[in-house]
Coordinates of C-alpha atoms in Angstrom, one line a residue:
R56 CA -32.8 -49.5 -9.5
G57 CA -29.5 -48.9 -7.8
S58 CA -27.5 -45.9 -6.8
G59 CA -25.1 -43.4 -8.4
I60 CA -23.8 -39.9 -8.2
G61 CA -24.5 -36.9 -10.4
R62 CA -27.1 -34.7 -11.9
Q63 CA -26.7 -36.2 -15.4
L64 CA -27.3 -39.7 -14.0
L65 CA -30.6 -38.6 -12.4
G66 CA -31.8 -36.8 -15.5
E67 CA -31.0 -39.9 -17.7
W68 CA -32.8 -42.1 -15.2
L69 CA -35.9 -40.0 -15.3
E70 CA -35.9 -39.9 -19.1
R71 CA -35.3 -43.6 -19.5
A72 CA -38.0 -44.5 -16.9
G73 CA -40.6 -42.4 -18.7
L74 CA -41.5 -41.1 -15.2
T75 CA -43.3 -37.8 -14.5
L76 CA -43.9 -36.7 -10.9
E77 CA -46.6 -34.4 -9.5
T78 CA -45.9 -33.3 -5.9
T79 CA -49.0 -33.6 -3.7
R80 CA -47.5 -32.9 -0.2
A81 CA -44.2 -31.6 1.1
Y82 CA -42.4 -32.0 4.4
A83 CA -39.2 -30.3 5.5
R84 CA -37.0 -29.7 8.5
G85 CA -33.5 -28.2 8.3
D86 CA -31.8 -29.4 5.2
I87 CA -34.1 -32.4 4.6
V88 CA -37.1 -32.4 2.3
V89 CA -39.6 -35.2 1.5
L90 CA -42.0 -34.9 -1.3
E91 CA -45.1 -37.1 -1.6
Q92 CA -45.7 -37.5 -5.3
R93 CA -48.0 -39.1 -7.8
G94 CA -45.8 -40.9 -10.3
V95 CA -46.9 -41.8 -13.8
W96 CA -44.8 -44.0 -16.0
R97 CA -45.2 -43.8 -19.8
S98 CA -43.7 -46.0 -22.5
P99 CA -40.9 -43.9 -24.1
E100 CA -41.9 -45.3 -27.5
S101 CA -45.7 -44.9 -27.5
G102 CA -46.4 -42.5 -24.6
V103 CA -49.0 -44.9 -23.2
V104 CA -49.4 -44.9 -19.4
T105 CA -47.8 -48.1 -18.1
G106 CA -48.2 -47.5 -14.4
E107 CA -49.3 -45.0 -11.7
R108 CA -48.8 -44.9 -8.0
T109 CA -48.1 -42.7 -5.0
L110 CA -44.4 -42.6 -4.0
A111 CA -42.0 -40.2 -2.3
S112 CA -38.7 -38.5 -2.9
A113 CA -36.3 -37.4 -0.2
F114 CA -33.5 -34.8 -0.6
R115 CA -30.7 -33.3 1.5
T116 CA -29.4 -29.9 0.5
D117 CA -26.4 -27.8 1.3
E118 CA -28.1 -24.4 0.7
R119 CA -27.6 -24.3 -3.0
R120 CA -27.8 -27.8 -4.3
V121 CA -29.1 -31.3 -3.7
V122 CA -26.4 -33.4 -2.2
W123 CA -28.4 -36.6 -1.6
F124 CA -31.6 -38.0 -3.2
G125 CA -33.6 -41.1 -2.5
R126 CA -36.8 -42.5 -4.0
Y127 CA -39.1 -44.5 -1.8
D128 CA -42.1 -46.7 -2.7
D129 CA -44.3 -44.9 -0.2
P130 CA -44.3 -41.6 1.8
A131 CA -44.1 -43.3 5.2
S132 CA -40.9 -45.0 4.3
A133 CA -39.4 -41.8 3.0
L134 CA -40.4 -39.9 6.2
A135 CA -39.0 -42.5 8.4
A136 CA -35.7 -42.7 6.5
A137 CA -35.4 -38.9 6.7
G138 CA -36.4 -38.6 10.3
L139 CA -39.5 -36.5 9.6
D140 CA -43.1 -36.9 10.5
A141 CA -46.6 -35.4 9.9
S142 CA -45.7 -32.3 12.0
D143 CA -43.1 -31.4 9.4
E144 CA -45.7 -31.0 6.6
L145 CA -45.5 -27.6 4.8
R146 CA -48.9 -26.0 4.4

């Protein structure tokens, strides 16, 4: 929980959280992308699944790199925050 800046911070957070993400849907317009994802959390010590849920990640890019990232508890919240809707789904 919280916020920060940097690729290293994001990588450390993912490792510490024991989170893996599988993208199930993608939305995009301009430099904004929202990914609907199935998240699975595993205990770093045992590898046992400790939680699963659908969530979403939103990104803003500047052609070559991600300049902003946000994780949301559900796809609808991410789409609303990003200003996207169902018509922006990539097929």
